PDB file of C-alpha atoms in Angstrom:
ATOM      1  CA  SER A 200      -8.168  -1.185 -13.215  1.00  0.00           C
ATOM      2  CA  TYR A 201      -7.007   0.418 -16.272  1.00  0.00           C
ATOM      3  CA  ARG A 202      -9.343   3.562 -15.481  1.00  0.00           C
ATOM      4  CA  VAL A 203      -7.199   6.959 -15.520  1.00  0.00           C
ATOM      5  CA  GLU A 204      -9.139  10.034 -14.762  1.00  0.00           C
ATOM      6  CA  GLY A 205      -8.810  12.404 -17.608  1.00  0.00           C
ATOM      7  CA  ALA A 206      -5.571  10.636 -19.156  1.00  0.00           C
ATOM      8  CA  MET A 207      -5.483   8.841 -22.277  1.00  0.00           C
ATOM      9  CA  THR A 208      -5.547   4.730 -21.581  1.00  0.00           C
ATOM     10  CA  THR A 209      -5.421   1.512 -23.553  1.00  0.00           C
ATOM     11  CA  CYS A 210      -8.148  -0.901 -24.095  1.00  0.00           C
ATOM     12  CA  PRO A 211      -6.259  -4.414 -23.115  1.00  0.00           C
ATOM     13  CA  LYS A 212      -8.316  -6.276 -25.618  1.00  0.00           C
ATOM     14  CA  CYS A 213      -8.594  -4.055 -28.985  1.00  0.00           C
ATOM     15  CA  ARG A 214      -5.573  -1.901 -28.222  1.00  0.00           C
ATOM     16  CA  CYS A 215      -7.514   1.064 -28.975  1.00  0.00           C
ATOM     17  CA  ALA A 216      -6.849   4.804 -27.403  1.00  0.00           C
ATOM     18  CA  ILE A 217      -9.518   5.884 -25.225  1.00  0.00           C
ATOM     19  CA  PRO A 218      -9.813   8.624 -22.643  1.00  0.00           C
ATOM     20  CA  GLY A 219      -9.734   7.098 -19.144  1.00  0.00           C
ATOM     21  CA  ASP A 220     -13.175   8.816 -18.229  1.00  0.00           C
ATOM     22  CA  GLU A 221     -14.844   6.889 -20.873  1.00  0.00           C
ATOM     23  CA  SER A 222     -13.386   3.180 -20.277  1.00  0.00           C
ATOM     24  CA  LEU A 223     -15.385   0.769 -17.647  1.00  0.00           C
ATOM     25  CA  ASP A 224     -13.476  -1.410 -15.655  1.00  0.00           C
ATOM     26  CA  GLY A 225     -10.502  -1.022 -18.078  1.00  0.00           C
ATOM     27  CA  LEU A 226     -12.800  -2.012 -21.404  1.00  0.00           C
ATOM     28  CA  CYS A 227     -13.486   0.342 -24.235  1.00  0.00           C
ATOM     29  CA  PRO A 228     -17.436   0.800 -24.392  1.00  0.00           C
ATOM     30  CA  GLU A 229     -17.468  -1.143 -27.792  1.00  0.00           C
ATOM     31  CA  CYS A 230     -15.289  -3.930 -26.259  1.00  0.00           C
ATOM     32  CA  LEU A 231     -17.826  -4.376 -23.191  1.00  0.00           C
ATOM     33  CA  LEU A 232     -20.203  -4.439 -25.579  1.00  0.00           C
ATOM     34  CA  ASN A 233     -18.894  -6.953 -27.536  1.00  0.00           C
ATOM     35  CA  LEU A 234     -18.360  -9.023 -24.397  1.00  0.00           C
ATOM     36  CA  GLY A 235     -22.231  -9.315 -24.121  1.00  0.00           C
ATOM     37  CA  LEU A 236     -23.659  -7.340 -21.373  1.00  0.00           C
ATOM     38  CA  ALA A 237     -26.384  -9.857 -21.219  1.00  0.00           C
ATOM     39  CA  GLU A 238     -23.668 -12.593 -20.635  1.00  0.00           C
ATOM     40  CA  LEU A 239     -21.662 -10.451 -18.069  1.00  0.00           C
ATOM     41  CA  ASN A 240     -25.049  -9.692 -16.128  1.00  0.00           C
ATOM     42  CA  ARG A 241     -25.774 -13.513 -15.558  1.00  0.00           C
ATOM     43  CA  GLY A 242     -25.319 -13.757 -12.013  1.00  0.00           C
ATOM     44  CA  THR A 243     -22.119 -11.777 -11.975  1.00  0.00           C
ATOM     45  CA  PRO A 244     -22.941  -8.021 -13.059  1.00  0.00           C
ATOM     46  CA  PRO A 245     -19.630  -5.851 -13.531  1.00  0.00           C
ATOM     47  CA  ALA A 246     -21.839  -2.629 -12.044  1.00  0.00           C
ATOM     48  CA  THR A 247     -23.307  -4.099  -8.805  1.00  0.00           C
ATOM     49  CA  SER A 248     -25.814  -1.988  -6.989  1.00  0.00           C
ATOM     50  CA  PRO A 249     -27.867  -2.788  -3.684  1.00  0.00           C
ATOM     51  CA  GLY A 250     -30.903  -4.523  -3.848  1.00  0.00           C
ATOM     52  CA  SER A 251     -28.698  -6.904  -6.782  1.00  0.00           C
ATOM     53  CA  SER A 252     -27.080 -10.330  -6.802  1.00  0.00           C
ATOM     54  CA  ILE A 253     -23.765 -11.948  -7.295  1.00  0.00           C
ATOM     55  CA  GLY A 254     -24.563 -16.126  -7.454  1.00  0.00           C
ATOM     56  CA  HIS A 255     -26.990 -16.364  -4.161  1.00  0.00           C
ATOM     57  CA  TYR A 256     -25.611 -13.268  -2.246  1.00  0.00           C
ATOM     58  CA  ARG A 257     -28.006 -10.384  -2.034  1.00  0.00           C
ATOM     59  CA  ILE A 258     -25.944  -6.860  -2.474  1.00  0.00           C
ATOM     60  CA  ALA A 259     -26.295  -4.231   0.497  1.00  0.00           C
ATOM     61  CA  ALA A 260     -23.409  -2.268  -0.482  1.00  0.00           C
ATOM     62  CA  ARG A 261     -20.019  -1.464  -1.850  1.00  0.00           C
ATOM     63  CA  LEU A 262     -16.708  -1.608   0.178  1.00  0.00           C
ATOM     64  CA  ALA A 263     -13.676  -1.343  -1.795  1.00  0.00           C
ATOM     65  CA  ASP A 264     -12.266  -0.943  -4.970  1.00  0.00           C
ATOM     66  CA  GLY A 265      -8.864  -2.597  -5.956  1.00  0.00           C
ATOM     67  CA  GLY A 266      -6.570  -3.461  -8.990  1.00  0.00           C
ATOM     68  CA  MET A 267      -8.020  -6.753  -9.447  1.00  0.00           C
ATOM     69  CA  GLY A 268     -11.701  -6.169  -8.647  1.00  0.00           C
ATOM     70  CA  ARG A 269     -14.492  -5.088  -6.416  1.00  0.00           C
ATOM     71  CA  VAL A 270     -15.624  -5.821  -2.943  1.00  0.00           C
ATOM     72  CA  TYR A 271     -19.299  -5.700  -2.009  1.00  0.00           C
ATOM     73  CA  LEU A 272     -21.041  -6.301   1.369  1.00  0.00           C
ATOM     74  CA  GLY A 273     -23.577  -9.327   0.804  1.00  0.00           C
ATOM     75  CA  ARG A 274     -26.106 -11.431   2.608  1.00  0.00           C
ATOM     76  CA  SER A 275     -27.016 -14.935   2.178  1.00  0.00           C
ATOM     77  CA  ALA A 276     -30.639 -16.182   2.112  1.00  0.00           C
ATOM     78  CA  GLY A 277     -29.776 -17.347   5.313  1.00  0.00           C
ATOM     79  CA  GLY A 278     -28.926 -13.845   7.146  1.00  0.00           C
ATOM     80  CA  ARG A 279     -25.119 -14.730   6.935  1.00  0.00           C
ATOM     81  CA  THR A 280     -23.037 -11.489   6.038  1.00  0.00           C
ATOM     82  CA  VAL A 281     -20.310 -11.937   3.503  1.00  0.00           C
ATOM     83  CA  ALA A 282     -17.563 -10.181   1.501  1.00  0.00           C
ATOM     84  CA  VAL A 283     -18.019 -10.924  -2.436  1.00  0.00           C
ATOM     85  CA  LYS A 284     -15.368  -9.765  -4.681  1.00  0.00           C
ATOM     86  CA  ILE A 285     -16.311  -9.747  -8.433  1.00  0.00           C
ATOM     87  CA  VAL A 286     -13.024  -9.184 -10.805  1.00  0.00           C
ATOM     88  CA  HIS A 287     -12.765  -6.639 -13.526  1.00  0.00           C
ATOM     89  CA  PRO A 288     -14.107  -7.650 -16.237  1.00  0.00           C
ATOM     90  CA  HIS A 289     -11.167  -7.278 -18.151  1.00  0.00           C
ATOM     91  CA  PHE A 290      -9.707  -9.956 -16.087  1.00  0.00           C
ATOM     92  CA  ALA A 291     -12.045 -12.283 -17.713  1.00  0.00           C
ATOM     93  CA  LEU A 292     -10.766 -11.921 -21.060  1.00  0.00           C
ATOM     94  CA  ASP A 293      -7.300 -13.153 -19.803  1.00  0.00           C
ATOM     95  CA  GLU A 294      -6.721 -16.913 -19.249  1.00  0.00           C
ATOM     96  CA  GLU A 295      -3.959 -16.864 -17.294  1.00  0.00           C
ATOM     97  CA  PHE A 296      -5.418 -14.212 -15.135  1.00  0.00           C
ATOM     98  CA  ARG A 297      -8.503 -17.246 -14.644  1.00  0.00           C
ATOM     99  CA  ALA A 298      -6.063 -19.804 -14.065  1.00  0.00           C
ATOM    100  CA  ARG A 299      -4.521 -17.831 -11.360  1.00  0.00           C
ATOM    101  CA  PHE A 300      -7.882 -16.857  -9.642  1.00  0.00           C
ATOM    102  CA  ARG A 301      -9.132 -20.558  -9.916  1.00  0.00           C
ATOM    103  CA  ARG A 302      -5.927 -21.438  -8.105  1.00  0.00           C
ATOM    104  CA  GLU A 303      -6.254 -18.852  -5.560  1.00  0.00           C
ATOM    105  CA  VAL A 304      -9.710 -19.879  -4.615  1.00  0.00           C
ATOM    106  CA  GLU A 305      -8.916 -23.558  -4.332  1.00  0.00           C
ATOM    107  CA  ALA A 306      -5.815 -22.622  -2.155  1.00  0.00           C
ATOM    108  CA  ALA A 307      -7.973 -20.394  -0.073  1.00  0.00           C
ATOM    109  CA  ARG A 308     -10.775 -22.972   0.262  1.00  0.00           C
ATOM    110  CA  ARG A 309      -8.063 -24.968   2.227  1.00  0.00           C
ATOM    111  CA  VAL A 310      -7.276 -22.555   4.650  1.00  0.00           C
ATOM    112  CA  GLY A 311      -9.101 -22.148   8.006  1.00  0.00           C
ATOM    113  CA  GLY A 312      -8.281 -20.674  11.299  1.00  0.00           C
ATOM    114  CA  ALA A 313      -9.437 -17.664  13.821  1.00  0.00           C
ATOM    115  CA  TRP A 314      -7.625 -14.962  11.725  1.00  0.00           C
ATOM    116  CA  THR A 315      -8.366 -16.092   8.283  1.00  0.00           C
ATOM    117  CA  ALA A 316     -11.955 -15.286   6.566  1.00  0.00           C
ATOM    118  CA  PRO A 317     -13.170 -18.380   5.052  1.00  0.00           C
ATOM    119  CA  VAL A 318     -14.529 -18.881   1.358  1.00  0.00           C
ATOM    120  CA  LEU A 319     -18.125 -20.121   1.604  1.00  0.00           C
ATOM    121  CA  ASP A 320     -18.803 -19.743  -2.411  1.00  0.00           C
ATOM    122  CA  ALA A 321     -17.067 -18.915  -5.746  1.00  0.00           C
ATOM    123  CA  ASP A 322     -17.831 -19.049  -9.742  1.00  0.00           C
ATOM    124  CA  PRO A 323     -14.410 -18.469 -11.350  1.00  0.00           C
ATOM    125  CA  GLU A 324     -15.672 -19.915 -14.272  1.00  0.00           C
ATOM    126  CA  ALA A 325     -18.436 -17.048 -14.366  1.00  0.00           C
ATOM    127  CA  PRO A 326     -18.231 -14.728 -17.352  1.00  0.00           C
ATOM    128  CA  VAL A 327     -17.072 -12.324 -14.553  1.00  0.00           C
ATOM    129  CA  PRO A 328     -15.393 -14.326 -11.782  1.00  0.00           C
ATOM    130  CA  TRP A 329     -16.112 -13.669  -8.229  1.00  0.00           C
ATOM    131  CA  VAL A 330     -15.816 -15.369  -4.647  1.00  0.00           C
ATOM    132  CA  ALA A 331     -17.609 -14.927  -1.420  1.00  0.00           C
ATOM    133  CA  THR A 332     -15.759 -14.946   2.154  1.00  0.00           C
ATOM    134  CA  GLY A 333     -16.889 -14.457   5.684  1.00  0.00           C
ATOM    135  CA  TYR A 334     -16.997 -10.905   6.612  1.00  0.00           C
ATOM    136  CA  ALA A 335     -15.158  -9.586   9.543  1.00  0.00           C
ATOM    137  CA  ALA A 336     -16.730  -6.144  10.498  1.00  0.00           C
ATOM    138  CA  GLY A 337     -15.040  -3.695  12.188  1.00  0.00           C
ATOM    139  CA  PRO A 338     -12.587  -0.679  10.488  1.00  0.00           C
ATOM    140  CA  SER A 339      -9.573  -1.310   8.523  1.00  0.00           C
ATOM    141  CA  LEU A 340      -6.238  -0.478   9.928  1.00  0.00           C
ATOM    142  CA  THR A 341      -5.756   2.254   8.176  1.00  0.00           C
ATOM    143  CA  ALA A 342      -8.956   3.872   9.565  1.00  0.00           C
ATOM    144  CA  ALA A 343      -8.013   2.512  12.921  1.00  0.00           C
ATOM    145  CA  VAL A 344      -5.032   4.399  12.962  1.00  0.00           C
ATOM    146  CA  ALA A 345      -6.275   7.249  11.266  1.00  0.00           C
ATOM    147  CA  ASP A 346      -9.080   7.895  13.983  1.00  0.00           C
ATOM    148  CA  GLY A 347      -7.376   7.207  17.144  1.00  0.00           C
ATOM    149  CA  GLY A 348      -3.466   7.353  16.201  1.00  0.00           C
ATOM    150  CA  PRO A 349      -1.193   4.354  16.876  1.00  0.00           C
ATOM    151  CA  LEU A 350      -2.081   0.981  18.488  1.00  0.00           C
ATOM    152  CA  PRO A 351      -1.664   0.521  21.905  1.00  0.00           C
ATOM    153  CA  PRO A 352       1.794  -1.773  22.448  1.00  0.00           C
ATOM    154  CA  HIS A 353      -0.994  -4.469  23.715  1.00  0.00           C
ATOM    155  CA  SER A 354      -3.260  -3.995  20.683  1.00  0.00           C
ATOM    156  CA  ALA A 355      -0.291  -3.898  18.454  1.00  0.00           C
ATOM    157  CA  ARG A 356       1.069  -7.501  19.883  1.00  0.00           C
ATOM    158  CA  VAL A 357      -2.447  -8.834  19.555  1.00  0.00           C
ATOM    159  CA  LEU A 358      -2.543  -7.983  15.756  1.00  0.00           C
ATOM    160  CA  GLY A 359       1.043  -9.231  14.880  1.00  0.00           C
ATOM    161  CA  ALA A 360       0.095 -12.536  17.072  1.00  0.00           C
ATOM    162  CA  GLY A 361      -3.064 -12.759  14.931  1.00  0.00           C
ATOM    163  CA  LEU A 362      -0.862 -11.915  11.641  1.00  0.00           C
ATOM    164  CA  ALA A 363       1.352 -14.463  12.222  1.00  0.00           C
ATOM    165  CA  GLU A 364      -1.225 -16.821  12.713  1.00  0.00           C
ATOM    166  CA  ALA A 365      -3.011 -16.334   9.463  1.00  0.00           C
ATOM    167  CA  LEU A 366       0.351 -16.699   7.799  1.00  0.00           C
ATOM    168  CA  THR A 367       1.359 -19.828   9.547  1.00  0.00           C
ATOM    169  CA  ALA A 368      -2.448 -21.164   8.167  1.00  0.00           C
ATOM    170  CA  VAL A 369      -1.760 -19.614   4.704  1.00  0.00           C
ATOM    171  CA  HIS A 370       1.304 -21.407   4.364  1.00  0.00           C
ATOM    172  CA  ALA A 371       0.652 -24.454   5.815  1.00  0.00           C
TER     173      ALA A 371
END
């Protein structure tokens, strides 16, 4: 995201200077309004709170923020727990980004294996593109090491073997 607390930043759409704490997902308030909040909220809200929906998934909690978007914990109507990633709205304005996101979703759909999260659903054409994947419960590697120290040798070997298997599946 272009948001920088307490600093000036530039809106990627109109190039106006805005205080970092006044931007929303990188856009100045005027450009965000010009995108049409009603359009953005149709199925893929840029600001998602527990109880709202993205596609067919009810949002339970926010899991993480990243450079490309936000990841939420969601649940399907059938009760499956999923991870739903929505891209930052300013990326929705970038046709090159949309094309890359579309290709990444298509490639991820072809990948399978015990060490990869399956793509369950996606809408790369939505006003704010999103993708839903299977959710793997557990702490991040960073949290596990912070809480318990270095992984025991056996755990590190199992993790390494799983990563190698996942990379093989991704690059097959």
